[in-house]
Amino acid sequence: MNEDTRLLTDTAERLLADHLDESRPEDGVWDAALWQTVEEAGLPLLLLPEAAGGLGLAPGDCWGVLAALGKYAAPAPIAETLLAGRLLADHGLMLPEGPATVALTDGPELTASKTDDGWLISGKVEAPALGESQICVAMAKAEGRHLLCRIASGGLAVAPARSLSGDPVGRIDLDGLALPADAVAETNDGEVVLRQGAIIRAVQMAGALDAVLALTAGYAQERVQFGRPLAKFQAIQQQLAELAAEAALATAAARTALQYFDDPGALFEVAAAKSQAGEAASRANAIAHQVHGAIGFTREYSLQHLTRRLWAWREQFGSEAYWQRRLGTLVAQKGADGLWPQLAVR
Amino acid sequence: MTLLAPFADDPVDLSAHGPLREEVRGFLEEERARRGIDHWVGSWEGFDRSFSEALGARGWLGMAIPKAYGGHAPDGPGGVLKRYVVLEEVLAAGAPVACNWISDRQSAPLLLRFGTEAQKQALLPGIASGNLCFAIGMSEPDSGSDLAALRTRATKVDGGWTINGTKVWTTHAHLADWMIALCRTSPVDESDRHAGLTQFLIDLSAETVRISPIINMAGDHHFNEVVFDDHFVADDAVVGDVGGGWHQVISELAFERSGPDRFLSTFRLMVEMVRAAGPEPDRYAAEAIGKLTGRIWAIRRMSLQVAGLLEQGQMPNVEAALVKDLGTTFEQSVPEVARRVAESEGADLSVLFQALLDYDILHTPSFSLRGGTREVLRGIIARGLGLR
Ligand SMILES: Cc1cc2nc3c(=O)[nH]c(=O)nc-3n(C[C@H](O)[C@H](O)[C@H](O)COP(=O)(O)OP(=O)(O)OC[C@H]3O[C@@H](n4cnc5c(N)ncnc54)[C@H](O)[C@@H]3O)c2cc1C
C-alpha cells in the first residue's frame, strides 16, 4: 500500500465509522444520508478509469476501501455501484449518477433478441438494492453472443425482498424489455459479471472477517466470568486462534484474487478465493457467536451486522458449492498432472 | 487488526522465477528416471543421501548460506523466494529430502545466526552440498510441549562439558551426522524457567551417544531414543551463548513453521485422487476436489506472504503459526476426502492411489504434533492476539 491508497482507506474508514456508529437504519430502509456522504466523498467512482471520471486506480489499490465496506457492514449498494460503473466503463457504456447495482448471477442468463434500434431482453433479474438503484448491469445471451446490458431499473416494477443480511434485494421478471443500442455492449467474456462480482464480495467478506475477529477478541477481553476475562480461558483462546487463521486465509485469498480483477483467465483464482471466503465465514461466524454468548444473538449488539452479511454474501456471485464444483471440474479437465502447475503458476 | 495486515499486502508473485522452476522440474524428472522410480512416496520423510547430494550439486541447498561458507545466498534480495520455488517443487514431487531437510531448513540458519566462525566454516559447506545431516535434540520423555522442563544436563568440566540424559522422538538420529541438543546447564530457576538452557553440537557417531530405534505405528524406523552417557564435548561444541538456548530455539522454530512442507505432505495423494476421479468427475467428486484445491491454494498464498516477510528480514512467528495450523489441518483432511472420492461414480483407483492413501492415513496423526502441536501453535496465535 502506498501513501495515497492509505490515505484513501483512512478517509473511507473514518467516514463509514462516523456515520454508522451514530445511526444505522432498520433492515431494508434506504439510508439516504449515508449514500449522500459516500457519494460526496467520491467512493462510488473509485474503480473507474480516469477517462470515465474516476481515479484510475489499479483494483489492488482499492483493497482498503473495498474491505472497509465489509468491515463496517455498510448498508448501501456502494460496492455494487463501484462494480456497475467499472463494468459499464470497461464496455464503453455510460454510467448515470446515483446508486447502481449488478445482477446476482451464477444461474441461467437473460436472453436477448435484436430489433431494428436495440434489443429485447427477457428473463429474471435479482440484484441487491434493485428498487433503490437507477440502473442494473446484467449479462444476456443472444445466439451464442454475450451482451453486457445496462437496464434502467428506476421505472420498473421491482418485487422487493430482503437478503439474510436485511439488505434489500429486488427481483424483476423481464418479458421483452426494450433496451436502446447504446445500453448494450457485446463482449467475449461472458462471465465478467460473475467473476468480478465474486472478487468484490470476497474482498468485502475479508473485511467483515477482520471486524468479526477484532470484535470477538475485544469482547473476550472485557467479559468476565468465574472472576476472569473470557480471554484467559484456554478453550476460548483456541477458538479465537482458529478464527484468526480463517480470517487471515480469506484475506490472503481475496487480496490475490483482486490482483487479477481484470484477467479473464483467472477463473481458478476467483473460484478458490470466493469459495474459501465462504468456508472461512462459516467457521468464523460459528466461533464468533459461541464466544459472544447470548448478547451476540441480539439485534441490538453489532455482531449481527457482520455475521448476517457474511452469511448473505456467501451465497452471492456463487456459493462455496458452486465455485468448488467449477474449480473441481477445471482441475479434472486439466488432469492430475496439471494440478501442481496450476497451483504454482505465480 | 495488525495480525492480518501482511496477508492484505501486495501479493508475493513468484512468476519471475519460472525458468528456475522449470529447471527444478526437469531435474526431478531426470533423477526419477535415473533411479528407475515411477513415483516417490513419503515426501520429506524419505531419506536418500545421494538425492540430497544431487540437489546440493545443483546449488539448490544452502540457498540462504553465504558464498563464503559454500552456500549460494545472493548478495542482494531475492534469496528467500528463489529458495521457496525450489522447496515447493521438490516437495510437490514427493522427492526424498529428509537427509537435507532439517539441516537446510533450521540448523543452517541457526548456525549462521548464533554459531562461532569455526562452526560455520566446518559445517555450513557440508550442509550446502547435501552430505551433512542434522537431527533436532529437543524433546525428552518428560518434556514435550513443555520444553523448558527438559532434564538432560550438561555439567562444566575442564575443557568442556559432560552430558547426561535422554532425548526422544529424534527424527533420523540413526542416519544423521550431528545433533543440536538443548541441555540444562544450570539448575531450574522457578522464576525464569527459560534460563539456564544451552545448545550443543553433538557428534552422533560417538560411543557415549547411544541411539536406539523407536518404531512408529506405520512400522517405520523414523525416530529414535538418544541416550547420553557421560558424553564429553569440548567447549567449542557450545552453539551461541551458555544459558541463551531458549531464545535460540524459539528463533529456530520460526524457520520451520510457515514453509510449503506444512501443507504439501499429502499432495501426492491429492494428485492421484484427481487422476482416480478422471476427466469427468461426478458432482460429489468435483466439489470435493474443488474444496481441497481452493484450500491449498489459499494456504499457499498465506505462506508466500510470510515468505515475503522473511525476505524482508522480519521474524513473523505468529503469522507462521497461522500457516502451520491451517496447513497441517489441510494435510490431514486430504486422505479423508480421498476415501470418499474413491467411491464416486466412475472412479478408477490405481495401486499407487491405494499405497499413498494407506501411507497417509497412518502418518497424518503426526502432522499436528511434530514441530509444536496444534494446541501449542494456537497458544502462540492467542498471544499474538493479545489474549495471554
Ligand atoms: C513424527 C515426529 C517426529 C518428531 N521429531 C522430533 C525431533 O526430531 N526432535 C525432537 O526434539 N522432537 C521431535 N518430535 C517430538 C515433538 O516435538 C513432540 O511430539 C511435541 O512437541 C509434543 O510433545 P509430546 O509428544 O510429548 O506431547 P505432549 O506435550 O505430552 O502433549 C500431548 C497432548 O497434550 C496437549 N498439550 C500439552 N500441553 C498443553 C497445554 N499447556 N495446553 C493444552 N494442551 C496441551 C498437546 O497439544 C497434545 O495434544 C517428533 C514428533 C513426531 C510425532
PDB file of C-alpha atoms in Angstrom, chain B residues 21-175:
ATOM      1  CA  ARG B  21      11.032 -23.728 -11.590  1.00  0.00           C
ATOM      2  CA  GLU B  22      11.318 -25.410 -14.985  1.00  0.00           C
ATOM      3  CA  GLU B  23      14.917 -26.304 -14.300  1.00  0.00           C
ATOM      4  CA  VAL B  24      13.985 -27.956 -10.998  1.00  0.00           C
ATOM      5  CA  ARG B  25      11.141 -29.867 -12.635  1.00  0.00           C
ATOM      6  CA  GLY B  26      13.466 -31.138 -15.331  1.00  0.00           C
ATOM      7  CA  PHE B  27      15.999 -32.221 -12.737  1.00  0.00           C
ATOM      8  CA  LEU B  28      13.377 -34.098 -10.710  1.00  0.00           C
ATOM      9  CA  GLU B  29      12.197 -35.969 -13.751  1.00  0.00           C
ATOM     10  CA  GLU B  30      15.761 -36.942 -14.660  1.00  0.00           C
ATOM     11  CA  GLU B  31      16.509 -38.095 -11.120  1.00  0.00           C
ATOM     12  CA  ARG B  32      13.407 -40.219 -11.028  1.00  0.00           C
ATOM     13  CA  ALA B  33      14.204 -41.783 -14.356  1.00  0.00           C
ATOM     14  CA  ARG B  34      17.839 -42.361 -13.367  1.00  0.00           C
ATOM     15  CA  ARG B  35      16.747 -44.181 -10.213  1.00  0.00           C
ATOM     16  CA  GLY B  36      14.071 -46.163 -12.012  1.00  0.00           C
ATOM     17  CA  ILE B  37      11.382 -44.788  -9.699  1.00  0.00           C
ATOM     18  CA  ASP B  38       7.923 -44.128 -11.135  1.00  0.00           C
ATOM     19  CA  HIS B  39       6.606 -42.265  -8.128  1.00  0.00           C
ATOM     20  CA  TRP B  40       8.011 -41.068  -4.860  1.00  0.00           C
ATOM     21  CA  VAL B  41       6.028 -41.919  -1.725  1.00  0.00           C
ATOM     22  CA  GLY B  42       6.751 -40.390   1.646  1.00  0.00           C
ATOM     23  CA  SER B  43       7.722 -36.838   0.760  1.00  0.00           C
ATOM     24  CA  TRP B  44      10.073 -35.206   3.209  1.00  0.00           C
ATOM     25  CA  GLU B  45      10.213 -38.336   5.328  1.00  0.00           C
ATOM     26  CA  GLY B  46      12.030 -40.170   2.531  1.00  0.00           C
ATOM     27  CA  PHE B  47      15.779 -40.373   3.280  1.00  0.00           C
ATOM     28  CA  ASP B  48      18.226 -40.658   0.401  1.00  0.00           C
ATOM     29  CA  ARG B  49      21.660 -39.134   0.880  1.00  0.00           C
ATOM     30  CA  SER B  50      22.582 -39.421  -2.778  1.00  0.00           C
ATOM     31  CA  PHE B  51      19.477 -37.476  -3.774  1.00  0.00           C
ATOM     32  CA  SER B  52      20.320 -34.719  -1.306  1.00  0.00           C
ATOM     33  CA  GLU B  53      23.852 -34.576  -2.709  1.00  0.00           C
ATOM     34  CA  ALA B  54      22.432 -34.257  -6.215  1.00  0.00           C
ATOM     35  CA  LEU B  55      20.313 -31.312  -5.030  1.00  0.00           C
ATOM     36  CA  GLY B  56      23.381 -29.784  -3.425  1.00  0.00           C
ATOM     37  CA  ALA B  57      25.423 -30.209  -6.600  1.00  0.00           C
ATOM     38  CA  ARG B  58      22.834 -28.146  -8.470  1.00  0.00           C
ATOM     39  CA  GLY B  59      23.181 -25.341  -5.946  1.00  0.00           C
ATOM     40  CA  TRP B  60      19.701 -25.904  -4.550  1.00  0.00           C
ATOM     41  CA  LEU B  61      20.726 -26.385  -0.942  1.00  0.00           C
ATOM     42  CA  GLY B  62      22.282 -23.669   1.151  1.00  0.00           C
ATOM     43  CA  MET B  63      20.437 -21.023  -0.828  1.00  0.00           C
ATOM     44  CA  ALA B  64      20.339 -18.986   2.392  1.00  0.00           C
ATOM     45  CA  ILE B  65      24.007 -19.692   3.215  1.00  0.00           C
ATOM     46  CA  PRO B  66      26.519 -17.042   2.113  1.00  0.00           C
ATOM     47  CA  LYS B  67      29.032 -17.972  -0.583  1.00  0.00           C
ATOM     48  CA  ALA B  68      31.882 -17.648   1.906  1.00  0.00           C
ATOM     49  CA  TYR B  69      30.529 -20.781   3.633  1.00  0.00           C
ATOM     50  CA  GLY B  70      29.911 -22.770   0.486  1.00  0.00           C
ATOM     51  CA  GLY B  71      26.333 -21.632   0.025  1.00  0.00           C
ATOM     52  CA  HIS B  72      24.506 -19.757  -2.692  1.00  0.00           C
ATOM     53  CA  ALA B  73      22.769 -16.852  -0.972  1.00  0.00           C
ATOM     54  CA  PRO B  74      22.597 -13.892  -3.331  1.00  0.00           C
ATOM     55  CA  ASP B  75      24.285 -10.700  -2.242  1.00  0.00           C
ATOM     56  CA  GLY B  76      21.084  -8.720  -2.709  1.00  0.00           C
ATOM     57  CA  PRO B  77      17.458  -9.642  -2.005  1.00  0.00           C
ATOM     58  CA  GLY B  78      15.590 -12.447  -3.776  1.00  0.00           C
ATOM     59  CA  GLY B  79      17.077 -15.405  -1.940  1.00  0.00           C
ATOM     60  CA  VAL B  80      14.122 -16.430   0.204  1.00  0.00           C
ATOM     61  CA  LEU B  81      11.672 -16.539  -2.682  1.00  0.00           C
ATOM     62  CA  LYS B  82      14.018 -18.404  -5.017  1.00  0.00           C
ATOM     63  CA  ARG B  83      14.570 -20.937  -2.299  1.00  0.00           C
ATOM     64  CA  TYR B  84      10.821 -21.210  -1.837  1.00  0.00           C
ATOM     65  CA  VAL B  85      10.441 -22.171  -5.505  1.00  0.00           C
ATOM     66  CA  VAL B  86      12.962 -24.984  -5.155  1.00  0.00           C
ATOM     67  CA  LEU B  87      11.458 -26.262  -1.898  1.00  0.00           C
ATOM     68  CA  GLU B  88       7.912 -26.364  -3.149  1.00  0.00           C
ATOM     69  CA  GLU B  89       8.850 -28.059  -6.415  1.00  0.00           C
ATOM     70  CA  VAL B  90      10.817 -30.740  -4.619  1.00  0.00           C
ATOM     71  CA  LEU B  91       8.009 -31.333  -2.111  1.00  0.00           C
ATOM     72  CA  ALA B  92       5.227 -31.311  -4.684  1.00  0.00           C
ATOM     73  CA  ALA B  93       7.072 -34.083  -6.494  1.00  0.00           C
ATOM     74  CA  GLY B  94       7.348 -36.053  -3.258  1.00  0.00           C
ATOM     75  CA  ALA B  95      11.137 -36.268  -3.602  1.00  0.00           C
ATOM     76  CA  PRO B  96      13.108 -37.842  -0.701  1.00  0.00           C
ATOM     77  CA  VAL B  97      14.620 -34.815   1.004  1.00  0.00           C
ATOM     78  CA  ALA B  98      14.810 -35.956   4.626  1.00  0.00           C
ATOM     79  CA  CYS B  99      18.611 -36.051   4.635  1.00  0.00           C
ATOM     80  CA  ASN B 100      18.880 -32.358   3.873  1.00  0.00           C
ATOM     81  CA  TRP B 101      15.578 -31.105   5.220  1.00  0.00           C
ATOM     82  CA  ILE B 102      16.315 -30.324   8.843  1.00  0.00           C
ATOM     83  CA  SER B 103      19.854 -29.130   8.262  1.00  0.00           C
ATOM     84  CA  ASP B 104      18.964 -26.760   5.440  1.00  0.00           C
ATOM     85  CA  ARG B 105      15.704 -25.528   6.959  1.00  0.00           C
ATOM     86  CA  GLN B 106      16.728 -24.859  10.538  1.00  0.00           C
ATOM     87  CA  SER B 107      20.232 -25.975  11.529  1.00  0.00           C
ATOM     88  CA  ALA B 108      21.958 -23.776   8.944  1.00  0.00           C
ATOM     89  CA  PRO B 109      20.042 -20.582   9.800  1.00  0.00           C
ATOM     90  CA  LEU B 110      20.655 -21.311  13.481  1.00  0.00           C
ATOM     91  CA  LEU B 111      24.399 -21.740  12.981  1.00  0.00           C
ATOM     92  CA  LEU B 112      24.520 -18.661  10.784  1.00  0.00           C
ATOM     93  CA  ARG B 113      22.945 -16.543  13.470  1.00  0.00           C
ATOM     94  CA  PHE B 114      24.486 -17.965  16.596  1.00  0.00           C
ATOM     95  CA  GLY B 115      27.381 -20.252  15.628  1.00  0.00           C
ATOM     96  CA  THR B 116      31.077 -19.447  16.002  1.00  0.00           C
ATOM     97  CA  GLU B 117      33.174 -18.684  12.945  1.00  0.00           C
ATOM     98  CA  ALA B 118      34.850 -22.092  13.286  1.00  0.00           C
ATOM     99  CA  GLN B 119      31.486 -23.883  13.456  1.00  0.00           C
ATOM    100  CA  LYS B 120      30.287 -22.083  10.347  1.00  0.00           C
ATOM    101  CA  GLN B 121      33.460 -22.921   8.461  1.00  0.00           C
ATOM    102  CA  ALA B 122      33.295 -26.547   9.489  1.00  0.00           C
ATOM    103  CA  LEU B 123      29.604 -27.300   8.997  1.00  0.00           C
ATOM    104  CA  LEU B 124      27.895 -24.959   6.556  1.00  0.00           C
ATOM    105  CA  PRO B 125      29.698 -26.165   3.401  1.00  0.00           C
ATOM    106  CA  GLY B 126      28.618 -29.736   4.188  1.00  0.00           C
ATOM    107  CA  ILE B 127      25.017 -28.647   4.618  1.00  0.00           C
ATOM    108  CA  ALA B 128      25.128 -26.788   1.315  1.00  0.00           C
ATOM    109  CA  SER B 129      26.465 -29.820  -0.509  1.00  0.00           C
ATOM    110  CA  GLY B 130      23.817 -32.124   0.978  1.00  0.00           C
ATOM    111  CA  ASN B 131      26.126 -34.516   2.763  1.00  0.00           C
ATOM    112  CA  LEU B 132      25.756 -33.325   6.337  1.00  0.00           C
ATOM    113  CA  CYS B 133      22.572 -34.403   8.022  1.00  0.00           C
ATOM    114  CA  PHE B 134      21.348 -32.882  11.296  1.00  0.00           C
ATOM    115  CA  ALA B 135      18.951 -34.071  13.983  1.00  0.00           C
ATOM    116  CA  ILE B 136      16.950 -31.985  16.447  1.00  0.00           C
ATOM    117  CA  GLY B 137      17.528 -32.780  20.100  1.00  0.00           C
ATOM    118  CA  MET B 138      14.726 -31.083  21.958  1.00  0.00           C
ATOM    119  CA  SER B 139      12.027 -33.499  23.179  1.00  0.00           C
ATOM    120  CA  GLU B 140      12.584 -35.801  26.142  1.00  0.00           C
ATOM    121  CA  PRO B 141      10.480 -38.437  27.906  1.00  0.00           C
ATOM    122  CA  ASP B 142       9.105 -35.905  30.387  1.00  0.00           C
ATOM    123  CA  SER B 143       9.371 -32.835  28.222  1.00  0.00           C
ATOM    124  CA  GLY B 144       7.254 -32.463  25.087  1.00  0.00           C
ATOM    125  CA  SER B 145       5.168 -29.336  24.691  1.00  0.00           C
ATOM    126  CA  ASP B 146       6.672 -28.126  27.948  1.00  0.00           C
ATOM    127  CA  LEU B 147      10.153 -27.970  26.506  1.00  0.00           C
ATOM    128  CA  ALA B 148      11.603 -25.966  29.378  1.00  0.00           C
ATOM    129  CA  ALA B 149      11.014 -28.972  31.658  1.00  0.00           C
ATOM    130  CA  LEU B 150      13.832 -30.884  29.952  1.00  0.00           C
ATOM    131  CA  ARG B 151      16.323 -32.669  32.184  1.00  0.00           C
ATOM    132  CA  THR B 152      19.324 -33.583  30.027  1.00  0.00           C
ATOM    133  CA  ARG B 153      22.218 -31.969  31.908  1.00  0.00           C
ATOM    134  CA  ALA B 154      25.486 -30.604  30.677  1.00  0.00           C
ATOM    135  CA  THR B 155      27.990 -30.171  33.509  1.00  0.00           C
ATOM    136  CA  LYS B 156      31.031 -27.958  33.151  1.00  0.00           C
ATOM    137  CA  VAL B 157      34.322 -29.856  33.325  1.00  0.00           C
ATOM    138  CA  ASP B 158      37.877 -28.985  32.387  1.00  0.00           C
ATOM    139  CA  GLY B 159      37.976 -28.001  28.691  1.00  0.00           C
ATOM    140  CA  GLY B 160      34.358 -28.825  28.012  1.00  0.00           C
ATOM    141  CA  TRP B 161      31.090 -30.315  29.232  1.00  0.00           C
ATOM    142  CA  THR B 162      29.796 -33.732  30.264  1.00  0.00           C
ATOM    143  CA  ILE B 163      26.298 -34.512  29.056  1.00  0.00           C
ATOM    144  CA  ASN B 164      23.879 -37.000  30.654  1.00  0.00           C
ATOM    145  CA  GLY B 165      20.259 -37.609  29.764  1.00  0.00           C
ATOM    146  CA  THR B 166      17.807 -38.897  27.181  1.00  0.00           C
ATOM    147  CA  LYS B 167      16.290 -37.344  24.067  1.00  0.00           C
ATOM    148  CA  VAL B 168      13.299 -38.982  22.329  1.00  0.00           C
ATOM    149  CA  TRP B 169      11.438 -38.837  19.045  1.00  0.00           C
ATOM    150  CA  THR B 170      14.660 -37.745  17.387  1.00  0.00           C
ATOM    151  CA  THR B 171      13.973 -37.891  13.685  1.00  0.00           C
ATOM    152  CA  HIS B 172      16.653 -39.808  11.735  1.00  0.00           C
ATOM    153  CA  ALA B 173      19.206 -39.726  14.557  1.00  0.00           C
ATOM    154  CA  HIS B 174      20.337 -43.150  13.303  1.00  0.00           C
ATOM    155  CA  LEU B 175      21.208 -41.683   9.906  1.00  0.00           C
TER     156      LEU B 175
END
